[in-house]
Amino acid sequence: MLDLNYLHYNNKKHFVFIINPISGTNRRISFKELIQKEFKEYSFEIHITERPQHASEIASRYANQEDINVIGVGGDGTINEIAQALVNTNTRMGIIPNGSGNGFAGHLLKNSTRNEAIQILKNNRYALCDTLLINNNLCCNTSGIGLSAFVAYKFDTIGKRGLLSYVKLGLSTFYQFPTFNLTVDDIDYKDKLLLEITNSSQLGNKAFVSPDASVQDGNAELVFLKKPSVFEVPSLIYDVFSGSFKRNKLAYHDKKHSSKIYLEKENHLHIDGEYKGLVREVELKVLKQSLQFIC
């Protein structure tokens, strides 16, 4: 993971907190009380989301208001909804991570604890970060085709949150999920288990699939993975969680600022962990330094 550059001082003092009550496993009341305690010396307001895209609706009220910091309390999906409203505006956003993975927050906040994240919000620094467009849908962290998207689909259906549920789903579908063929910018790739399009270094939970990724270089990283044998799984898992995934012989990495992807057959797609259905084509564009993020 590369260090952030171009940090700026943030003199905005009013905080708008948007809490996703179903993100992660913690109850929302603890976050309301935590915010009221930790930000009692600041000007702030608290909103609770009630439905999909509600966070985006709330955040849109504050777009291009220079004296506002919009803070999501949730995971990558919450960040995505808020960023939809704030991308390419001069309103800054931040995060108190409370998702199942927290990949984008993990990258930008360097896997800080909740209390450390709160202190970061008070420190008033921000960076200009890239975002991605995937089939004209905003992506902040990662988008995936194949296994990771299928797991996201199953994760939505079981009604349980948290890392353990996600891991169980991944293991139960790992060997049953078929490989697929695709073409990326006129180059053919065969028998892939997944293609992950990454803006940051990690999927979440310190799983580093693009350990050298930068959210400020104007590029996304395309990560192709072959299906491992049962004997290759331990080293694959080790490389993902030790930050050495790039050396794994099953993985291939490429950097793109834009790309067109064609699948031989329909396959599953996720964006920031949210399932988007079956697709045959995926178009990638990088929106360079399009989001002001407190970090």
Short mmCIF file of C-alpha atoms in Angstrom, two decimals:
data_model
loop_
_atom_site.label_atom_id
_atom_site.label_comp_id
_atom_site.label_asym_id
_atom_site.label_seq_id
_atom_site.Cartn_x
_atom_site.Cartn_y
_atom_site.Cartn_z
CA MET A 1 0.00 0.00 0.00
CA LEU A 2 1.44 3.35 -1.02
CA ASP A 3 1.46 6.38 1.27
CA LEU A 4 -1.01 9.14 0.49
CA ASN A 5 0.26 12.31 -1.14
CA TYR A 6 -1.16 15.83 -1.45
CA LEU A 7 -2.72 15.97 1.98
CA HIS A 8 -4.49 19.28 2.58
CA TYR A 9 -5.70 21.02 5.69
CA ASN A 10 -9.45 20.79 6.23
CA ASN A 11 -10.95 23.74 8.10
CA LYS A 12 -14.55 22.56 7.87
CA LYS A 13 -16.06 22.22 11.30
CA HIS A 14 -19.64 21.00 10.82
CA PHE A 15 -20.06 17.22 10.69
CA VAL A 16 -23.00 15.40 9.11
CA PHE A 17 -23.02 11.78 10.30
CA ILE A 18 -24.93 9.21 8.25
CA ILE A 19 -25.33 5.91 10.10
CA ASN A 20 -26.21 2.71 8.28
CA PRO A 21 -28.00 0.69 11.00
CA ILE A 22 -27.66 -2.68 9.26
CA SER A 23 -23.99 -2.40 8.33
CA GLY A 24 -21.66 -4.73 10.20
CA THR A 25 -22.77 -6.22 13.50
CA ASN A 26 -22.89 -3.24 15.89
CA ARG A 27 -26.14 -1.58 16.96
CA ARG A 28 -26.75 1.98 15.81
CA ILE A 29 -27.57 3.33 19.29
CA SER A 30 -23.97 2.84 20.39
CA PHE A 31 -22.78 4.97 17.48
CA LYS A 32 -25.26 7.75 18.21
CA GLU A 33 -24.04 7.86 21.79
CA LEU A 34 -20.41 7.63 20.71
CA ILE A 35 -20.79 10.56 18.31
CA GLN A 36 -22.64 12.64 20.88
CA LYS A 37 -19.82 12.01 23.35
CA GLU A 38 -16.82 12.42 21.05
CA PHE A 39 -18.09 15.43 19.06
CA LYS A 40 -19.81 17.39 21.82
CA GLU A 41 -17.43 20.30 21.21
CA TYR A 42 -18.22 20.34 17.48
CA SER A 43 -21.21 21.30 15.40
CA PHE A 44 -22.83 18.10 14.13
CA GLU A 45 -26.04 16.35 13.13
CA ILE A 46 -26.93 12.65 12.88
CA HIS A 47 -29.01 10.85 10.26
CA ILE A 48 -30.04 7.17 10.22
CA THR A 49 -30.58 5.49 6.85
CA GLU A 50 -33.87 3.67 6.33
CA ARG A 51 -33.54 2.13 2.86
CA PRO A 52 -31.10 1.54 0.00
CA GLN A 53 -29.68 4.76 -1.50
CA HIS A 54 -30.93 6.78 1.48
CA ALA A 55 -27.35 7.69 2.40
CA SER A 56 -26.88 9.15 -1.07
CA GLU A 57 -30.12 11.11 -0.78
CA ILE A 58 -29.02 12.59 2.54
CA ALA A 59 -25.49 13.39 1.35
CA SER A 60 -26.79 15.11 -1.79
CA ARG A 61 -28.30 17.85 0.38
CA TYR A 62 -24.77 18.88 1.35
CA ALA A 63 -23.01 18.63 -2.02
CA ASN A 64 -20.84 21.68 -2.76
CA GLN A 65 -21.27 23.12 0.73
CA GLU A 66 -17.72 24.10 1.61
CA ASP A 67 -18.20 24.15 5.39
CA ILE A 68 -19.50 20.56 5.66
CA ASN A 69 -17.87 17.19 6.38
CA VAL A 70 -20.16 14.25 5.55
CA ILE A 71 -19.20 11.17 7.57
CA GLY A 72 -20.45 7.66 6.85
CA VAL A 73 -20.81 5.15 9.67
CA GLY A 74 -20.82 1.83 7.88
CA GLY A 75 -18.83 -0.16 5.33
CA ASP A 76 -17.87 0.06 1.68
CA GLY A 77 -21.49 0.12 0.55
CA THR A 78 -22.20 3.14 2.76
CA ILE A 79 -19.10 4.91 1.46
CA ASN A 80 -20.24 4.20 -2.08
CA GLU A 81 -23.70 5.69 -1.56
CA ILE A 82 -22.32 8.86 0.03
CA ALA A 83 -19.60 9.24 -2.60
CA GLN A 84 -22.22 9.05 -5.36
CA ALA A 85 -23.52 12.38 -4.09
CA LEU A 86 -20.16 14.00 -3.33
CA VAL A 87 -17.87 12.93 -6.19
CA ASN A 88 -16.53 15.91 -8.14
CA THR A 89 -17.83 18.36 -5.53
CA ASN A 90 -15.96 20.38 -2.88
CA THR A 91 -17.72 18.66 0.03
CA ARG A 92 -15.45 16.33 1.96
CA MET A 93 -16.36 12.95 3.31
CA GLY A 94 -14.97 10.59 5.92
CA ILE A 95 -15.76 7.27 7.54
CA ILE A 96 -16.16 5.58 10.89
CA PRO A 97 -15.74 1.99 9.69
CA ASN A 98 -18.46 -0.45 10.70
CA GLY A 99 -18.85 -2.80 7.75
CA SER A 100 -18.18 -6.44 7.11
CA GLY A 101 -14.97 -5.64 5.24
CA ASN A 102 -14.11 -1.92 5.38
CA GLY A 103 -11.69 -2.18 2.46
CA PHE A 104 -11.63 1.49 1.38
CA ALA A 105 -11.42 2.72 4.97
CA GLY A 106 -8.77 0.10 5.69
CA HIS A 107 -6.62 1.45 2.87
CA LEU A 108 -7.06 5.16 3.55
CA LEU A 109 -7.07 4.95 7.35
CA LYS A 110 -4.44 2.20 7.43
CA ASN A 111 -6.75 -0.23 9.24
CA SER A 112 -7.34 2.17 12.12
CA THR A 113 -9.61 1.24 14.99
CA ARG A 114 -12.93 3.01 15.45
CA ASN A 115 -11.48 5.39 18.04
CA GLU A 116 -8.47 6.10 15.83
CA ALA A 117 -10.83 6.86 12.94
CA ILE A 118 -12.66 9.39 15.11
CA GLN A 119 -9.37 11.10 15.92
CA ILE A 120 -8.53 11.22 12.21
CA LEU A 121 -11.81 13.07 11.59
CA LYS A 122 -10.78 15.64 14.20
CA ASN A 123 -7.28 16.07 12.74
CA ASN A 124 -8.70 17.87 9.70
CA ARG A 125 -6.56 16.39 6.93
CA TYR A 126 -7.92 15.24 3.61
CA ALA A 127 -6.66 13.80 0.36
CA LEU A 128 -7.87 13.96 -3.23
CA CYS A 129 -8.71 10.37 -4.17
CA ASP A 130 -9.53 8.60 -7.40
CA THR A 131 -12.82 6.81 -7.90
CA LEU A 132 -13.90 4.41 -10.65
CA LEU A 133 -16.82 4.16 -13.01
CA ILE A 134 -17.92 0.59 -13.67
CA ASN A 135 -20.61 0.52 -16.36
CA ASN A 136 -21.36 4.13 -15.34
CA ASN A 137 -21.79 3.11 -11.68
CA LEU A 138 -19.48 4.68 -9.10
CA CYS A 139 -16.94 2.44 -7.39
CA CYS A 140 -14.69 3.60 -4.56
CA ASN A 141 -12.89 0.42 -3.53
CA THR A 142 -13.21 -2.68 -5.71
CA SER A 143 -15.48 -4.22 -8.30
CA GLY A 144 -15.38 -7.91 -9.14
CA ILE A 145 -16.49 -10.38 -11.78
CA GLY A 146 -16.87 -14.07 -10.98
CA LEU A 147 -16.42 -15.69 -7.58
CA SER A 148 -16.22 -12.52 -5.46
CA ALA A 149 -19.44 -11.20 -7.01
CA PHE A 150 -21.22 -14.53 -6.54
CA VAL A 151 -20.24 -14.52 -2.86
CA ALA A 152 -21.61 -10.95 -2.60
CA TYR A 153 -24.88 -12.21 -4.08
CA LYS A 154 -25.12 -15.09 -1.59
CA PHE A 155 -24.12 -12.78 1.26
CA ASP A 156 -27.13 -10.58 0.51
CA THR A 157 -29.50 -13.55 0.67
CA ILE A 158 -28.50 -15.14 4.00
CA GLY A 159 -29.50 -12.20 6.20
CA LYS A 160 -26.37 -12.44 8.36
CA ARG A 161 -23.55 -9.91 8.51
CA GLY A 162 -19.95 -10.09 9.63
CA LEU A 163 -16.64 -11.60 8.57
CA LEU A 164 -17.45 -15.15 9.70
CA SER A 165 -20.54 -15.35 7.49
CA TYR A 166 -18.56 -14.04 4.53
CA VAL A 167 -15.74 -16.54 5.03
CA LYS A 168 -18.17 -19.47 5.33
CA LEU A 169 -19.82 -18.48 2.07
CA GLY A 170 -16.52 -18.11 0.28
CA LEU A 171 -15.28 -21.52 1.37
CA SER A 172 -18.56 -23.26 0.56
CA THR A 173 -18.62 -21.93 -3.03
CA PHE A 174 -14.90 -21.88 -3.81
CA TYR A 175 -14.58 -25.21 -5.62
CA GLN A 176 -18.11 -25.33 -7.04
CA PHE A 177 -17.82 -22.00 -8.87
CA PRO A 178 -16.82 -22.45 -12.55
CA THR A 179 -13.98 -20.62 -14.23
CA PHE A 180 -14.68 -18.28 -17.14
CA ASN A 181 -13.09 -16.78 -20.24
CA LEU A 182 -12.93 -13.07 -21.04
CA THR A 183 -11.32 -10.49 -23.30
CA VAL A 184 -9.79 -7.31 -21.89
CA ASP A 185 -8.83 -4.64 -24.42
CA ASP A 186 -8.49 -7.26 -27.17
CA ILE A 187 -6.38 -9.63 -25.05
CA ASP A 188 -7.90 -13.03 -24.23
CA TYR A 189 -7.77 -14.57 -20.75
CA LYS A 190 -8.82 -18.16 -20.13
CA ASP A 191 -10.06 -20.14 -17.13
CA LYS A 192 -10.21 -17.37 -14.53
CA LEU A 193 -11.94 -17.74 -11.18
CA LEU A 194 -12.36 -14.01 -10.75
CA LEU A 195 -11.32 -10.63 -12.04
CA GLU A 196 -11.13 -7.92 -9.39
CA ILE A 197 -10.89 -4.28 -10.46
CA THR A 198 -9.27 -2.43 -7.59
CA ASN A 199 -8.88 1.21 -6.65
CA SER A 200 -7.41 0.53 -3.21
CA SER A 201 -5.12 -2.19 -1.91
CA GLN A 202 -7.60 -4.44 -0.15
CA LEU A 203 -10.95 -6.16 -0.41
CA GLY A 204 -11.41 -5.64 3.33
CA ASN A 205 -10.45 -7.39 6.57
CA LYS A 206 -6.79 -6.82 5.63
CA ALA A 207 -7.09 -9.04 2.55
CA PHE A 208 -4.59 -7.34 0.21
CA VAL A 209 -5.19 -8.27 -3.42
CA SER A 210 -3.42 -5.15 -4.78
CA PRO A 211 -0.81 -4.43 -2.09
CA ASP A 212 0.91 -1.67 -4.08
CA ALA A 213 -2.27 0.09 -5.20
CA SER A 214 -2.63 3.85 -4.93
CA VAL A 215 -5.90 5.79 -4.89
CA GLN A 216 -4.09 8.79 -6.36
CA ASP A 217 -2.26 7.52 -9.43
CA GLY A 218 -5.10 7.70 -11.95
CA ASN A 219 -5.09 3.93 -12.49
CA ALA A 220 -7.13 0.93 -11.44
CA GLU A 221 -5.51 -2.45 -11.01
CA LEU A 222 -6.97 -5.51 -12.72
CA VAL A 223 -6.33 -8.67 -10.72
CA PHE A 224 -6.89 -11.99 -12.50
CA LEU A 225 -6.96 -15.21 -10.47
CA LYS A 226 -6.71 -18.77 -11.68
CA LYS A 227 -8.49 -21.52 -9.78
CA PRO A 228 -6.11 -23.07 -7.23
CA SER A 229 -5.73 -26.74 -6.48
CA VAL A 230 -6.46 -27.88 -2.95
CA PHE A 231 -2.71 -27.87 -2.29
CA GLU A 232 -2.32 -24.28 -3.47
CA VAL A 233 -5.02 -22.81 -1.23
CA PRO A 234 -2.89 -22.38 1.95
CA SER A 235 -0.19 -20.37 0.16
CA LEU A 236 -2.86 -18.33 -1.64
CA ILE A 237 -4.52 -17.39 1.65
CA TYR A 238 -1.16 -16.59 3.22
CA ASP A 239 -0.15 -14.32 0.35
CA VAL A 240 -3.46 -12.42 0.46
CA PHE A 241 -3.29 -11.69 4.18
CA SER A 242 0.48 -11.12 4.37
CA GLY A 243 0.51 -8.49 1.63
CA SER A 244 2.55 -10.65 -0.76
CA PHE A 245 -0.23 -11.56 -3.19
CA LYS A 246 1.60 -10.13 -6.19
CA ARG A 247 4.17 -12.90 -6.03
CA ASN A 248 1.55 -15.65 -6.19
CA LYS A 249 1.80 -17.59 -9.45
CA LEU A 250 -2.00 -17.90 -9.72
CA ALA A 251 -2.48 -14.12 -9.89
CA TYR A 252 -1.81 -11.67 -12.68
CA HIS A 253 -1.95 -7.88 -12.22
CA ASP A 254 -2.33 -5.10 -14.78
CA LYS A 255 -2.90 -1.35 -14.45
CA LYS A 256 -5.51 0.51 -16.51
CA HIS A 257 -6.95 4.02 -16.56
CA SER A 258 -9.75 2.75 -18.78
CA SER A 259 -10.71 -0.65 -20.12
CA LYS A 260 -13.38 -2.61 -21.96
CA ILE A 261 -14.06 -6.15 -20.79
CA TYR A 262 -16.06 -8.74 -22.69
CA LEU A 263 -17.16 -12.04 -21.12
CA GLU A 264 -17.68 -15.20 -23.11
CA LYS A 265 -20.80 -15.89 -21.03
CA GLU A 266 -22.81 -13.87 -18.54
CA ASN A 267 -21.23 -13.69 -15.10
CA HIS A 268 -21.82 -12.06 -11.74
CA LEU A 269 -20.72 -8.48 -10.98
CA HIS A 270 -20.32 -6.62 -7.69
CA ILE A 271 -19.40 -3.00 -7.01
CA ASP A 272 -18.03 -2.20 -3.56
CA GLY A 273 -19.49 -5.46 -2.28
CA GLU A 274 -23.00 -4.76 -3.58
CA TYR A 275 -24.32 -7.32 -6.05
CA LYS A 276 -25.19 -5.86 -9.48
CA GLY A 277 -26.46 -8.91 -11.37
CA LEU A 278 -25.26 -10.77 -14.46
CA VAL A 279 -23.27 -8.97 -17.17
CA ARG A 280 -21.56 -9.74 -20.48
CA GLU A 281 -19.66 -6.45 -20.79
CA VAL A 282 -17.90 -4.19 -18.29
CA GLU A 283 -16.47 -0.76 -19.03
CA LEU A 284 -13.96 0.82 -16.64
CA LYS A 285 -13.04 4.50 -16.36
CA VAL A 286 -10.94 6.15 -13.66
CA LEU A 287 -12.14 9.49 -12.28
CA LYS A 288 -8.84 10.96 -11.15
CA GLN A 289 -8.76 12.83 -7.82
CA SER A 290 -12.54 13.13 -7.83
CA LEU A 291 -13.28 12.63 -4.12
CA GLN A 292 -12.13 14.66 -1.13
CA PHE A 293 -11.63 12.16 1.71
CA ILE A 294 -10.68 12.92 5.31
CA CYS A 295 -7.74 10.69 6.22
#
